mmCIF file of C-alpha atoms in Angstrom:
data_model
loop_
_atom_site.group_PDB
_atom_site.id
_atom_site.type_symbol
_atom_site.label_atom_id
_atom_site.label_comp_id
_atom_site.label_asym_id
_atom_site.label_seq_id
_atom_site.Cartn_x
_atom_site.Cartn_y
_atom_site.Cartn_z
ATOM 1 C CA MET P 1 104.015 107.592 97.656
ATOM 2 C CA LYS P 2 101.218 107.497 95.202
ATOM 3 C CA PHE P 3 98.775 108.833 97.767
ATOM 4 C CA LEU P 4 100.761 112.108 97.874
ATOM 5 C CA HIS P 5 100.180 112.642 94.187
ATOM 6 C CA ARG P 6 96.405 112.451 93.991
ATOM 7 C CA TYR P 7 95.196 115.599 92.372
ATOM 8 C CA ILE P 8 93.091 118.003 94.422
ATOM 9 C CA TYR P 9 90.870 120.026 92.143
ATOM 10 C CA ILE P 10 89.031 123.310 92.457
ATOM 11 C CA PHE P 11 85.231 123.280 92.386
ATOM 12 C CA MET P 12 83.480 124.585 89.314
ATOM 13 C CA THR P 13 80.637 126.121 91.337
ATOM 14 C CA ALA P 14 79.778 126.832 94.964
ATOM 15 C CA LEU P 15 76.759 124.558 94.571
ATOM 16 C CA LEU P 16 79.033 121.584 93.899
ATOM 17 C CA VAL P 17 80.970 122.295 97.081
ATOM 18 C CA THR P 18 77.764 122.359 99.131
ATOM 19 C CA SER P 19 76.280 119.237 97.551
ATOM 20 C CA CYS P 20 79.370 117.063 97.845
ATOM 21 C CA SER P 21 80.110 117.997 101.439
ATOM 22 C CA ASP P 22 76.579 117.455 102.758
ATOM 23 C CA PRO P 23 76.460 114.013 104.449
ATOM 24 C CA SER P 24 72.668 113.946 104.173
ATOM 25 C CA SER P 25 72.949 113.845 100.381
ATOM 26 C CA VAL P 26 74.665 110.449 100.326
ATOM 27 C CA ASP P 27 72.765 107.575 98.721
ATOM 28 C CA SER P 28 69.969 109.763 97.347
ATOM 29 C CA CYS P 29 70.306 108.780 93.684
ATOM 30 C CA GLU P 30 69.106 105.806 91.681
ATOM 31 C CA GLU P 31 72.251 104.509 89.953
ATOM 32 C CA SER P 32 72.945 100.834 90.565
ATOM 33 C CA GLY P 33 74.755 97.941 88.934
ATOM 34 C CA ASN P 34 77.626 95.484 89.177
ATOM 35 C CA PHE P 35 80.417 97.978 88.552
ATOM 36 C CA ILE P 36 81.832 99.913 91.494
ATOM 37 C CA ILE P 37 83.501 103.243 90.815
ATOM 38 C CA ALA P 38 85.527 104.980 93.501
ATOM 39 C CA ALA P 39 85.809 108.712 92.854
ATOM 40 C CA THR P 40 87.413 111.564 94.755
ATOM 41 C CA PRO P 41 85.217 114.701 94.736
ATOM 42 C CA GLN P 42 86.858 117.925 93.632
ATOM 43 C CA ALA P 43 87.675 120.014 96.683
ATOM 44 C CA LEU P 44 90.010 122.607 98.056
ATOM 45 C CA ASP P 45 91.038 120.316 100.913
ATOM 46 C CA GLY P 46 91.582 116.552 101.126
ATOM 47 C CA VAL P 47 88.250 114.749 100.930
ATOM 48 C CA ALA P 48 87.127 111.148 101.100
ATOM 49 C CA ASP P 49 86.248 108.968 98.123
ATOM 50 C CA TYR P 50 82.669 108.109 97.224
ATOM 51 C CA LEU P 51 81.734 104.614 96.072
ATOM 52 C CA LEU P 52 79.249 104.632 93.179
ATOM 53 C CA THR P 53 77.599 101.711 91.372
ATOM 54 C CA THR P 54 76.634 101.578 87.703
ATOM 55 C CA GLU P 55 75.344 99.108 85.117
ATOM 56 C CA SER P 56 77.670 100.158 82.297
ATOM 57 C CA LEU P 57 81.188 101.462 81.836
ATOM 58 C CA GLU P 58 80.668 102.361 78.196
ATOM 59 C CA SER P 59 77.975 105.044 78.312
ATOM 60 C CA GLY P 60 75.924 107.326 80.542
ATOM 61 C CA SER P 61 76.972 109.292 83.614
ATOM 62 C CA ILE P 62 76.995 109.044 87.382
ATOM 63 C CA SER P 63 77.783 111.709 89.952
ATOM 64 C CA THR P 64 79.367 112.171 93.344
ATOM 65 C CA VAL P 65 76.818 114.923 94.004
ATOM 66 C CA GLY P 66 74.261 113.442 96.376
ATOM 67 C CA CYS P 67 75.196 109.893 95.407
ATOM 68 C CA GLY P 68 77.257 106.963 96.588
ATOM 69 C CA GLN P 69 78.767 105.914 99.882
ATOM 70 C CA GLU P 70 81.252 108.307 101.413
ATOM 71 C CA GLN P 71 84.384 106.664 102.775
ATOM 72 C CA ASP P 72 85.775 107.441 106.196
ATOM 73 C CA GLY P 73 89.060 109.261 105.655
ATOM 74 C CA THR P 74 91.187 110.177 102.657
ATOM 75 C CA TYR P 75 93.681 107.959 100.787
ATOM 76 C CA ARG P 76 91.526 104.871 100.381
ATOM 77 C CA TYR P 77 92.641 101.831 98.370
ATOM 78 C CA TYR P 78 90.562 98.922 97.156
ATOM 79 C CA VAL P 79 90.763 95.187 96.544
ATOM 80 C CA THR P 80 88.163 92.550 95.693
ATOM 81 C CA ASN P 81 88.219 88.866 96.592
ATOM 82 C CA ASN P 82 85.599 86.173 97.242
ATOM 83 C CA ASN P 83 82.996 88.501 95.688
ATOM 84 C CA LYS P 84 83.566 91.121 98.391
ATOM 85 C CA TYR P 85 84.890 94.643 98.146
ATOM 86 C CA PHE P 86 87.474 95.844 100.671
ATOM 87 C CA SER P 87 88.166 99.535 101.234
ATOM 88 C CA LEU P 88 91.449 100.146 103.057
ATOM 89 C CA LEU P 89 92.407 103.455 104.613
ATOM 90 C CA TYR P 90 96.062 104.443 104.318
ATOM 91 C CA GLY P 91 96.657 105.886 107.773
ATOM 92 C CA GLN P 92 100.082 107.395 106.988
ATOM 93 C CA GLY P 93 101.717 105.588 109.898
ATOM 94 C CA ASN P 94 98.590 105.360 112.011
ATOM 95 C CA PRO P 95 96.116 102.459 112.078
ATOM 96 C CA GLY P 96 93.589 102.591 109.261
ATOM 97 C CA ALA P 97 90.042 101.375 108.824
ATOM 98 C CA VAL P 98 89.107 98.381 106.653
ATOM 99 C CA THR P 99 85.517 98.418 105.428
ATOM 100 C CA THR P 100 83.976 95.357 103.757
ATOM 101 C CA TYR P 101 81.086 95.539 101.283
ATOM 102 C CA GLN P 102 79.016 93.178 99.187
ATOM 103 C CA LEU P 103 76.566 93.906 96.391
ATOM 104 C CA ASN P 104 72.885 93.297 97.064
ATOM 105 C CA SER P 105 70.229 92.213 94.578
ATOM 106 C CA ASN P 106 69.308 95.856 93.911
ATOM 107 C CA GLY P 107 72.796 96.668 92.700
ATOM 108 C CA LYS P 108 73.717 98.638 95.819
ATOM 109 C CA LEU P 109 76.611 98.161 98.232
ATOM 110 C CA ASP P 110 75.867 96.792 101.694
ATOM 111 C CA GLU P 111 78.445 97.350 104.425
ATOM 112 C CA LEU P 112 79.354 94.077 106.133
ATOM 113 C CA SER P 113 82.036 95.194 108.573
ATOM 114 C CA ASP P 114 84.241 98.103 109.550
ATOM 115 C CA PHE P 115 87.301 97.600 111.733
ATOM 116 C CA GLN P 116 90.775 98.990 112.415
ATOM 117 C CA SER P 117 93.982 97.449 111.131
ATOM 118 C CA GLU P 118 97.594 98.430 110.723
ATOM 119 C CA THR P 119 98.348 100.679 107.760
ATOM 120 C CA VAL P 120 100.039 98.438 105.199
ATOM 121 C CA GLN P 121 102.257 99.110 102.184
ATOM 122 C CA ALA P 122 101.314 96.029 100.128
ATOM 123 C CA PHE P 123 98.144 93.950 99.911
ATOM 124 C CA ALA P 124 96.648 91.491 97.441
ATOM 125 C CA PRO P 125 94.061 88.723 97.117
ATOM 126 C CA ILE P 126 95.758 85.386 97.864
ATOM 127 C CA GLU P 127 93.502 82.310 97.736
ATOM 128 C CA ASP P 128 90.492 83.242 99.924
ATOM 129 C CA ASP P 129 92.428 85.844 101.921
ATOM 130 C CA VAL P 130 93.691 89.371 101.567
ATOM 131 C CA LEU P 131 97.378 89.230 102.453
ATOM 132 C CA MET P 132 98.835 92.464 103.833
ATOM 133 C CA VAL P 133 102.398 93.546 104.576
ATOM 134 C CA LYS P 134 103.429 96.481 106.770
ATOM 135 C CA ALA P 135 107.029 97.444 106.002
ATOM 136 C CA PRO P 136 109.318 99.915 107.811
ATOM 137 C CA ARG P 137 111.246 102.602 105.944
ATOM 138 C CA SER P 138 114.072 102.626 108.495
ATOM 139 C CA ILE P 139 116.656 99.926 109.055
ATOM 140 C CA ASN P 140 116.739 101.038 112.695
ATOM 141 C CA ASP P 141 113.445 99.131 113.032
ATOM 142 C CA PRO P 142 114.096 96.153 110.737
ATOM 143 C CA THR P 143 110.875 94.189 111.216
ATOM 144 C CA ALA P 144 108.062 93.971 108.658
ATOM 145 C CA TYR P 145 104.754 92.345 109.558
ATOM 146 C CA TRP P 146 102.352 90.291 107.463
ATOM 147 C CA TYR P 147 98.664 89.675 108.160
ATOM 148 C CA ARG P 148 96.129 87.261 106.677
ATOM 149 C CA LEU P 149 92.604 88.677 106.440
ATOM 150 C CA ASN P 150 89.976 85.969 105.908
ATOM 151 C CA THR P 151 87.428 87.201 103.344
ATOM 152 C CA GLU P 152 84.639 84.938 104.630
ATOM 153 C CA ASN P 153 84.381 86.624 108.018
ATOM 154 C CA SER P 154 86.590 89.739 107.591
ATOM 155 C CA GLN P 155 88.780 88.610 110.494
ATOM 156 C CA PHE P 156 92.544 88.339 110.778
ATOM 157 C CA THR P 157 93.487 84.683 111.066
ATOM 158 C CA ASP P 158 97.287 84.770 111.139
ATOM 159 C CA GLU P 159 100.263 87.107 111.277
ATOM 160 C CA GLY P 160 104.035 86.962 111.260
ATOM 161 C CA GLN P 161 107.283 88.891 110.944
ATOM 162 C CA ILE P 162 109.932 89.443 108.253
ATOM 163 C CA ASP P 163 113.471 90.631 109.039
ATOM 164 C CA ILE P 164 114.031 93.122 106.205
ATOM 165 C CA ILE P 165 117.817 93.307 106.649
ATOM 166 C CA GLU P 166 118.191 89.545 106.607
ATOM 167 C CA LEU P 167 115.925 89.333 103.548
ATOM 168 C CA ALA P 168 117.901 91.966 101.610
ATOM 169 C CA GLY P 169 121.211 90.310 102.404
ATOM 170 C CA ASN P 170 123.292 93.346 101.394
ATOM 171 C CA GLY P 171 123.222 95.570 104.492
ATOM 172 C CA GLU P 172 120.155 97.518 103.375
ATOM 173 C CA GLY P 173 116.493 96.797 104.123
ATOM 174 C CA ALA P 174 114.058 94.997 101.824
ATOM 175 C CA PHE P 175 110.998 97.085 100.946
ATOM 176 C CA PRO P 176 108.204 95.225 99.099
ATOM 177 C CA SER P 177 106.528 96.766 96.079
ATOM 178 C CA TRP P 178 103.576 94.350 95.983
ATOM 179 C CA LEU P 179 102.387 90.737 96.372
ATOM 180 C CA THR P 180 101.313 88.219 93.711
ATOM 181 C CA GLN P 181 100.004 84.664 94.005
ATOM 182 C CA VAL P 182 101.893 82.198 91.807
ATOM 183 C CA ASP P 183 100.423 78.700 92.095
ATOM 184 C CA ASP P 184 100.417 77.955 95.834
ATOM 185 C CA GLN P 185 103.152 80.476 96.638
ATOM 186 C CA VAL P 186 103.443 84.213 97.177
ATOM 187 C CA PHE P 187 105.975 86.178 95.125
ATOM 188 C CA MET P 188 107.020 89.448 96.777
ATOM 189 C CA PRO P 189 109.310 91.659 94.668
ATOM 190 C CA PHE P 190 111.293 94.189 96.662
ATOM 191 C CA SER P 191 113.863 96.930 96.391
ATOM 192 C CA THR P 192 116.598 97.402 98.963
ATOM 193 C CA ILE P 193 116.720 100.764 100.713
ATOM 194 C CA THR P 194 119.169 102.536 103.002
ATOM 195 C CA GLY P 195 116.337 103.580 105.321
ATOM 196 C CA GLN P 196 118.327 106.639 106.367
ATOM 197 C CA GLY P 197 119.303 110.145 105.260
ATOM 198 C CA ASN P 198 117.297 112.629 103.224
ATOM 199 C CA ASN P 199 115.664 109.884 101.169
ATOM 200 C CA SER P 200 114.868 106.702 103.068
ATOM 201 C CA PHE P 201 114.154 104.954 99.741
ATOM 202 C CA SER P 202 117.670 105.621 98.432
ATOM 203 C CA THR P 203 119.803 102.619 97.573
ATOM 204 C CA SER P 204 123.363 101.614 96.824
ATOM 205 C CA TYR P 205 122.049 98.778 94.650
ATOM 206 C CA PRO P 206 120.089 100.507 91.843
ATOM 207 C CA ASP P 207 120.743 97.865 89.186
ATOM 208 C CA SER P 208 119.364 94.708 90.746
ATOM 209 C CA ALA P 209 115.950 93.072 91.054
ATOM 210 C CA TRP P 210 114.804 90.695 93.786
ATOM 211 C CA VAL P 211 111.739 88.490 94.324
ATOM 212 C CA ALA P 212 111.151 86.764 97.652
ATOM 213 C CA VAL P 213 109.185 83.503 97.349
ATOM 214 C CA TYR P 214 107.032 82.369 100.287
ATOM 215 C CA SER P 215 104.945 79.290 100.920
ATOM 216 C CA TYR P 216 101.275 79.912 101.626
ATOM 217 C CA PRO P 217 99.575 80.127 104.038
ATOM 218 C CA GLU P 218 102.595 79.606 106.326
ATOM 219 C CA MET P 219 104.551 82.510 104.748
ATOM 220 C CA ALA P 220 107.798 80.602 105.150
ATOM 221 C CA LEU P 221 110.588 81.988 102.963
ATOM 222 C CA GLN P 222 111.532 79.490 100.229
ATOM 223 C CA THR P 223 114.127 81.467 98.275
ATOM 224 C CA VAL P 224 115.077 84.872 96.884
ATOM 225 C CA ILE P 225 115.305 85.164 93.099
ATOM 226 C CA LYS P 226 117.769 87.828 91.870
ATOM 227 C CA ASP P 227 118.562 89.398 88.498
ATOM 228 C CA ASP P 228 121.029 92.145 87.545
ATOM 229 C CA ARG P 229 119.629 93.007 84.113
ATOM 230 C CA THR P 230 117.067 95.486 85.472
ATOM 231 C CA SER P 231 116.474 97.694 88.442
ATOM 232 C CA PHE P 232 113.911 96.604 91.044
ATOM 233 C CA ILE P 233 110.469 95.308 90.035
ATOM 234 C CA GLY P 234 107.320 97.376 90.507
ATOM 235 C CA ARG P 235 107.230 100.655 92.403
ATOM 236 C CA TYR P 236 105.952 101.920 95.724
ATOM 237 C CA PHE P 237 102.322 100.740 96.038
ATOM 238 C CA THR P 238 102.497 99.383 92.483
ATOM 239 C CA LYS P 239 102.210 95.809 91.268
ATOM 240 C CA GLY P 240 105.267 94.627 89.361
ATOM 241 C CA LEU P 241 104.401 90.998 88.512
ATOM 242 C CA SER P 242 101.731 89.321 86.378
ATOM 243 C CA VAL P 243 101.161 85.628 85.671
ATOM 244 C CA ASP P 244 100.047 84.525 82.198
ATOM 245 C CA GLU P 245 97.908 81.551 81.189
ATOM 246 C CA ASN P 246 101.015 79.362 80.867
ATOM 247 C CA GLY P 247 102.033 80.011 84.454
ATOM 248 C CA ASP P 248 104.960 82.197 83.410
ATOM 249 C CA VAL P 249 105.634 85.240 85.598
ATOM 250 C CA TYR P 250 106.446 88.552 83.891
ATOM 251 C CA ALA P 251 108.319 91.210 85.874
ATOM 252 C CA PHE P 252 107.969 94.930 85.095
ATOM 253 C CA SER P 253 110.751 97.354 86.034
ATOM 254 C CA SER P 254 110.491 101.145 85.814
ATOM 255 C CA ALA P 255 114.226 101.692 86.478
ATOM 256 C CA ILE P 256 113.605 104.492 88.998
ATOM 257 C CA ALA P 257 116.129 103.758 91.761
ATOM 258 C CA THR P 258 117.324 106.926 93.513
ATOM 259 C CA ASP P 259 120.224 108.185 95.612
ATOM 260 C CA ASP P 260 120.041 110.146 98.856
ATOM 261 C CA ASN P 261 119.244 113.347 96.928
ATOM 262 C CA GLY P 262 116.393 111.741 95.020
ATOM 263 C CA GLN P 263 118.347 111.599 91.756
ATOM 264 C CA MET P 264 117.801 108.704 89.328
ATOM 265 C CA ILE P 265 120.852 106.451 89.405
ATOM 266 C CA SER P 266 119.901 103.190 87.701
ATOM 267 C CA THR P 267 121.910 102.464 84.562
ATOM 268 C CA LYS P 268 119.413 99.832 83.423
ATOM 269 C CA PRO P 269 116.517 100.477 81.016
ATOM 270 C CA SER P 270 112.856 100.114 81.874
ATOM 271 C CA ALA P 271 112.192 96.537 80.818
ATOM 272 C CA ILE P 272 110.185 93.335 81.234
ATOM 273 C CA THR P 273 111.802 90.065 82.297
ATOM 274 C CA ARG P 274 110.387 86.588 82.917
ATOM 275 C CA ILE P 275 110.411 83.747 85.430
ATOM 276 C CA ASN P 276 109.214 80.589 83.707
ATOM 277 C CA GLY P 277 106.418 78.629 85.329
ATOM 278 C CA GLY P 278 107.747 76.371 88.089
ATOM 279 C CA ALA P 279 111.229 77.928 87.935
ATOM 280 C CA MET P 280 113.028 79.676 90.767
ATOM 281 C CA GLU P 281 115.258 81.848 88.597
ATOM 282 C CA PHE P 282 114.908 84.486 85.886
ATOM 283 C CA ASP P 283 114.881 83.285 82.291
ATOM 284 C CA GLN P 284 118.155 84.716 80.969
ATOM 285 C CA SER P 285 117.012 84.216 77.365
ATOM 286 C CA TYR P 286 114.112 86.658 77.786
ATOM 287 C CA PHE P 287 114.500 90.450 77.904
ATOM 288 C CA PHE P 288 111.971 92.997 76.576
ATOM 289 C CA ASN P 289 113.577 96.456 76.530
ATOM 290 C CA ILE P 290 110.550 98.759 76.840
ATOM 291 C CA GLN P 291 112.591 101.948 76.861
ATOM 292 C CA GLU P 292 114.069 100.975 73.505
ATOM 293 C CA ALA P 293 110.775 99.736 71.986
ATOM 294 C CA SER P 294 109.013 102.991 72.949
ATOM 295 C CA ASP P 295 111.839 105.239 71.752
ATOM 296 C CA GLY P 296 112.636 106.685 75.140
ATOM 297 C CA PHE P 297 109.704 106.094 77.495
ATOM 298 C CA TYR P 298 109.568 104.106 80.718
ATOM 299 C CA LEU P 299 106.687 102.091 82.158
ATOM 300 C CA THR P 300 105.095 103.197 85.420
ATOM 301 C CA ASP P 301 102.305 100.634 85.756
ATOM 302 C CA HIS P 302 100.688 97.776 83.857
ATOM 303 C CA VAL P 303 97.427 95.854 83.458
ATOM 304 C CA TYR P 304 97.581 92.261 82.247
ATOM 305 C CA ALA P 305 94.643 91.604 79.863
ATOM 306 C CA GLY P 306 95.301 88.009 78.760
ATOM 307 C CA ASP P 307 97.066 86.000 76.032
ATOM 308 C CA GLY P 308 100.252 87.961 76.704
ATOM 309 C CA ASN P 309 98.603 91.348 76.084
ATOM 310 C CA VAL P 310 99.420 94.113 78.553
ATOM 311 C CA LEU P 311 98.334 97.741 78.837
ATOM 312 C CA LEU P 312 101.251 99.927 79.931
ATOM 313 C CA MET P 313 101.082 103.391 81.493
ATOM 314 C CA MET P 314 104.200 105.238 80.366
ATOM 315 C CA ARG P 315 106.141 108.463 80.733
ATOM 316 C CA ASP P 316 109.061 110.152 78.963
ATOM 317 C CA ALA P 317 112.287 108.758 80.405
ATOM 318 C CA ASP P 318 113.720 112.289 80.560
ATOM 319 C CA GLU P 319 111.033 113.033 83.173
ATOM 320 C CA LYS P 320 111.555 110.004 85.390
ATOM 321 C CA ALA P 321 110.051 110.288 88.851
ATOM 322 C CA PRO P 322 109.659 107.633 91.553
ATOM 323 C CA TYR P 323 105.928 107.981 92.228
ATOM 324 C CA THR P 324 104.210 109.589 89.210
ATOM 325 C CA THR P 325 101.958 107.451 87.000
ATOM 326 C CA GLY P 326 102.480 107.888 83.257
ATOM 327 C CA HIS P 327 99.817 109.495 81.072
ATOM 328 C CA ASN P 328 100.846 107.807 77.817
ATOM 329 C CA PHE P 329 99.386 104.363 77.048
ATOM 330 C CA ALA P 330 100.680 101.454 74.982
ATOM 331 C CA ILE P 331 99.723 97.844 74.279
ATOM 332 C CA VAL P 332 102.512 95.287 74.392
ATOM 333 C CA ASN P 333 102.445 91.549 73.909
ATOM 334 C CA VAL P 334 104.999 89.971 76.206
ATOM 335 C CA HIS P 335 104.967 86.690 74.250
ATOM 336 C CA ASN P 336 106.094 88.118 70.922
ATOM 337 C CA GLN P 337 107.492 91.442 72.223
ATOM 338 C CA THR P 338 105.367 93.798 70.108
ATOM 339 C CA PHE P 339 104.712 97.421 71.063
ATOM 340 C CA THR P 340 101.839 99.692 69.924
ATOM 341 C CA TRP P 341 100.801 103.132 71.158
ATOM 342 C CA VAL P 342 97.101 103.523 72.036
ATOM 343 C CA ASN P 343 95.053 105.911 69.873
ATOM 344 C CA GLY P 344 91.921 107.834 70.860
ATOM 345 C CA LEU P 345 93.019 109.078 74.283
ATOM 346 C CA PRO P 346 93.247 112.713 75.438
ATOM 347 C CA ASP P 347 96.613 114.373 74.938
ATOM 348 C CA ALA P 348 98.921 113.407 77.797
ATOM 349 C CA SER P 349 99.439 117.080 78.682
ATOM 350 C CA SER P 350 95.710 117.455 79.458
ATOM 351 C CA ILE P 351 95.509 114.366 81.698
ATOM 352 C CA LEU P 352 95.423 115.134 85.399
ATOM 353 C CA ASN P 353 95.032 111.635 86.772
ATOM 354 C CA VAL P 354 94.713 108.022 85.607
ATOM 355 C CA THR P 355 93.406 104.996 87.448
ATOM 356 C CA SER P 356 96.491 102.876 87.936
ATOM 357 C CA MET P 357 95.831 100.374 90.724
ATOM 358 C CA ASN P 358 92.293 99.162 89.959
ATOM 359 C CA ASN P 359 91.398 98.942 86.284
ATOM 360 C CA TYR P 360 88.797 96.503 84.973
ATOM 361 C CA VAL P 361 89.511 93.900 82.289
ATOM 362 C CA SER P 362 86.586 92.404 80.365
ATOM 363 C CA GLU P 363 85.993 88.698 80.913
ATOM 364 C CA ASP P 364 87.273 87.826 77.417
ATOM 365 C CA GLY P 365 90.388 89.988 77.850
ATOM 366 C CA SER P 366 89.582 92.094 74.802
ATOM 367 C CA THR P 367 89.098 95.417 76.612
ATOM 368 C CA VAL P 368 90.696 97.272 79.496
ATOM 369 C CA TYR P 369 88.626 99.966 81.187
ATOM 370 C CA THR P 370 90.585 102.749 82.828
ATOM 371 C CA GLY P 371 89.617 106.046 84.448
ATOM 372 C CA ILE P 372 91.109 109.248 83.052
ATOM 373 C CA THR P 373 90.597 112.719 84.497
ATOM 374 C CA ILE P 374 91.320 115.681 82.258
ATOM 375 C CA GLY P 375 91.772 119.400 82.852
ATOM 376 C CA ASN P 376 94.203 122.254 82.449
ATOM 377 C CA THR P 377 96.327 124.628 84.448
ATOM 378 C CA ILE P 378 95.488 128.330 84.566
ATOM 379 C CA GLU P 379 97.065 131.363 86.179
ATOM 380 C CA ASN P 380 94.788 133.190 88.609
ATOM 381 C CA GLU P 381 94.672 136.928 89.335
ATOM 382 C CA GLU P 382 97.429 136.566 91.925
ATOM 383 C CA GLY P 383 99.688 134.944 89.349
ATOM 384 C CA GLU P 384 99.419 131.542 90.989
ATOM 385 C CA LYS P 385 98.776 128.379 89.017
ATOM 386 C CA GLU P 386 95.551 126.480 89.606
ATOM 387 C CA THR P 387 94.407 123.154 88.219
ATOM 388 C CA VAL P 388 90.964 123.308 86.633
ATOM 389 C CA PHE P 389 88.993 120.082 86.422
ATOM 390 C CA GLU P 390 87.202 119.424 83.096
ATOM 391 C CA GLY P 391 85.895 115.886 83.490
ATOM 392 C CA SER P 392 86.552 112.298 84.513
ATOM 393 C CA TYR P 393 85.681 109.431 82.186
ATOM 394 C CA VAL P 394 86.033 105.692 81.800
ATOM 395 C CA TYR P 395 87.884 104.857 78.593
ATOM 396 C CA ALA P 396 87.435 101.452 76.964
ATOM 397 C CA ILE P 397 90.754 100.417 75.401
ATOM 398 C CA ASP P 398 90.376 97.753 72.735
ATOM 399 C CA ILE P 399 93.429 95.494 72.853
ATOM 400 C CA ALA P 400 93.326 94.260 69.241
ATOM 401 C CA SER P 401 93.172 97.719 67.661
ATOM 402 C CA ALA P 402 94.965 99.646 70.438
ATOM 403 C CA THR P 403 92.136 102.177 70.279
ATOM 404 C CA ALA P 404 90.394 103.927 73.168
ATOM 405 C CA THR P 405 86.752 105.032 73.264
ATOM 406 C CA ARG P 406 85.310 107.420 75.835
ATOM 407 C CA GLY P 407 82.524 105.853 77.903
ATOM 408 C CA LEU P 408 80.952 106.516 81.292
ATOM 409 C CA GLU P 409 81.317 110.023 82.724
ATOM 410 C CA VAL P 410 81.750 110.487 86.476
ATOM 411 C CA LYS P 411 80.556 113.977 87.325
ATOM 412 C CA GLY P 412 82.033 115.912 90.203
ATOM 413 C CA GLY P 413 84.954 113.606 90.929
ATOM 414 C CA ALA P 414 88.144 111.944 89.722
ATOM 415 C CA ILE P 415 87.958 108.179 89.137
ATOM 416 C CA THR P 416 90.391 106.296 91.367
ATOM 417 C CA SER P 417 89.184 102.681 91.055
ATOM 418 C CA ILE P 418 87.014 100.474 88.817
ATOM 419 C CA ASN P 419 85.884 97.072 90.093
ATOM 420 C CA LYS P 420 83.059 94.596 89.585
ATOM 421 C CA LEU P 421 81.043 92.354 91.910
ATOM 422 C CA GLU P 422 78.182 89.919 91.458
ATOM 423 C CA PRO P 423 75.098 90.242 93.694
ATOM 424 C CA ALA P 424 75.437 88.194 96.874
ATOM 425 C CA GLU P 425 73.185 85.157 97.122
#
């Protein structure tokens, strides 16, 4: 539940509180450009993201104070497709808004549509659509639903159902981690969950991985690919598959399966496996043990940069948790199985938040841009701990040298997403 772990920061001054909460201040600044930054203002209570535009990720500053477009509701998530920007509200069980934007010739976002949809647990650009899946956490209601959102007109064009118990095939329910287009098919990795007890995400099958393969756009199940060398692929609200230039599919496992008490029970290491292009089974000759290569860390998220290069977010395996994003970064090459820690980043202990779902990769694949928010924890006069925000920055991570350089500063907010659009014609 990544949305439960967004940091809520204290304001540095009363002026910042007033400026960020005043609706009349929105869109009063001059920043513009192709890059879209979503940032959550620092606040005592849950607040909505602001969408800001900028020309550069490598220098300068932008601010949530009096700038940007305020989103309607907290826990927003973002996806781009067909040169449009979609802002999805996680409604926590209730219907959520979907707002569509495009970039105008002045480098500003224009709102195209705003409508209600079901809150979904997985979504991704597939061909010219955004495919969404709403999945239950209880096997007492064993039906998941998928929806096809057409990006040309921002209208739902098709929907269907998935029997999660039938898909799991082991008495538990299938719960998808994410969706990935592979050629003309959709690969949906999933864990199997009990859907009952103290922890609905608990499982009796912690040491297996599954990928459901669907035709598209019909979403007819073709097969389920299974492997017992890792735990499940991806995590809640976290992409677990990437496709390289050869058409090979790499699967990323955090090994974070839990029992009914929330205890880690997988005996498998955090690792990367592979499904060769065109194949419907895991390549048993390929196994990249990330926990071993990193000397005791596990991957929590990844960004595929190109030519087999991947940026990993990582965390000490002794501190495994199902939903926390790692604050240590490494570059791996999945083709030759090399591992290198990234230099030039803030100490992991000072990092409050990292952008995990929407990072930007340069067109040549040489650089990954990620948002990092730093701060520290203090003890107030009442002896309670408070998190003090220090700053939020875009870091440019050079793949070849595994070196990070601090770039754009986002004042007054924590970066949650970095995307890019071209001006609409």
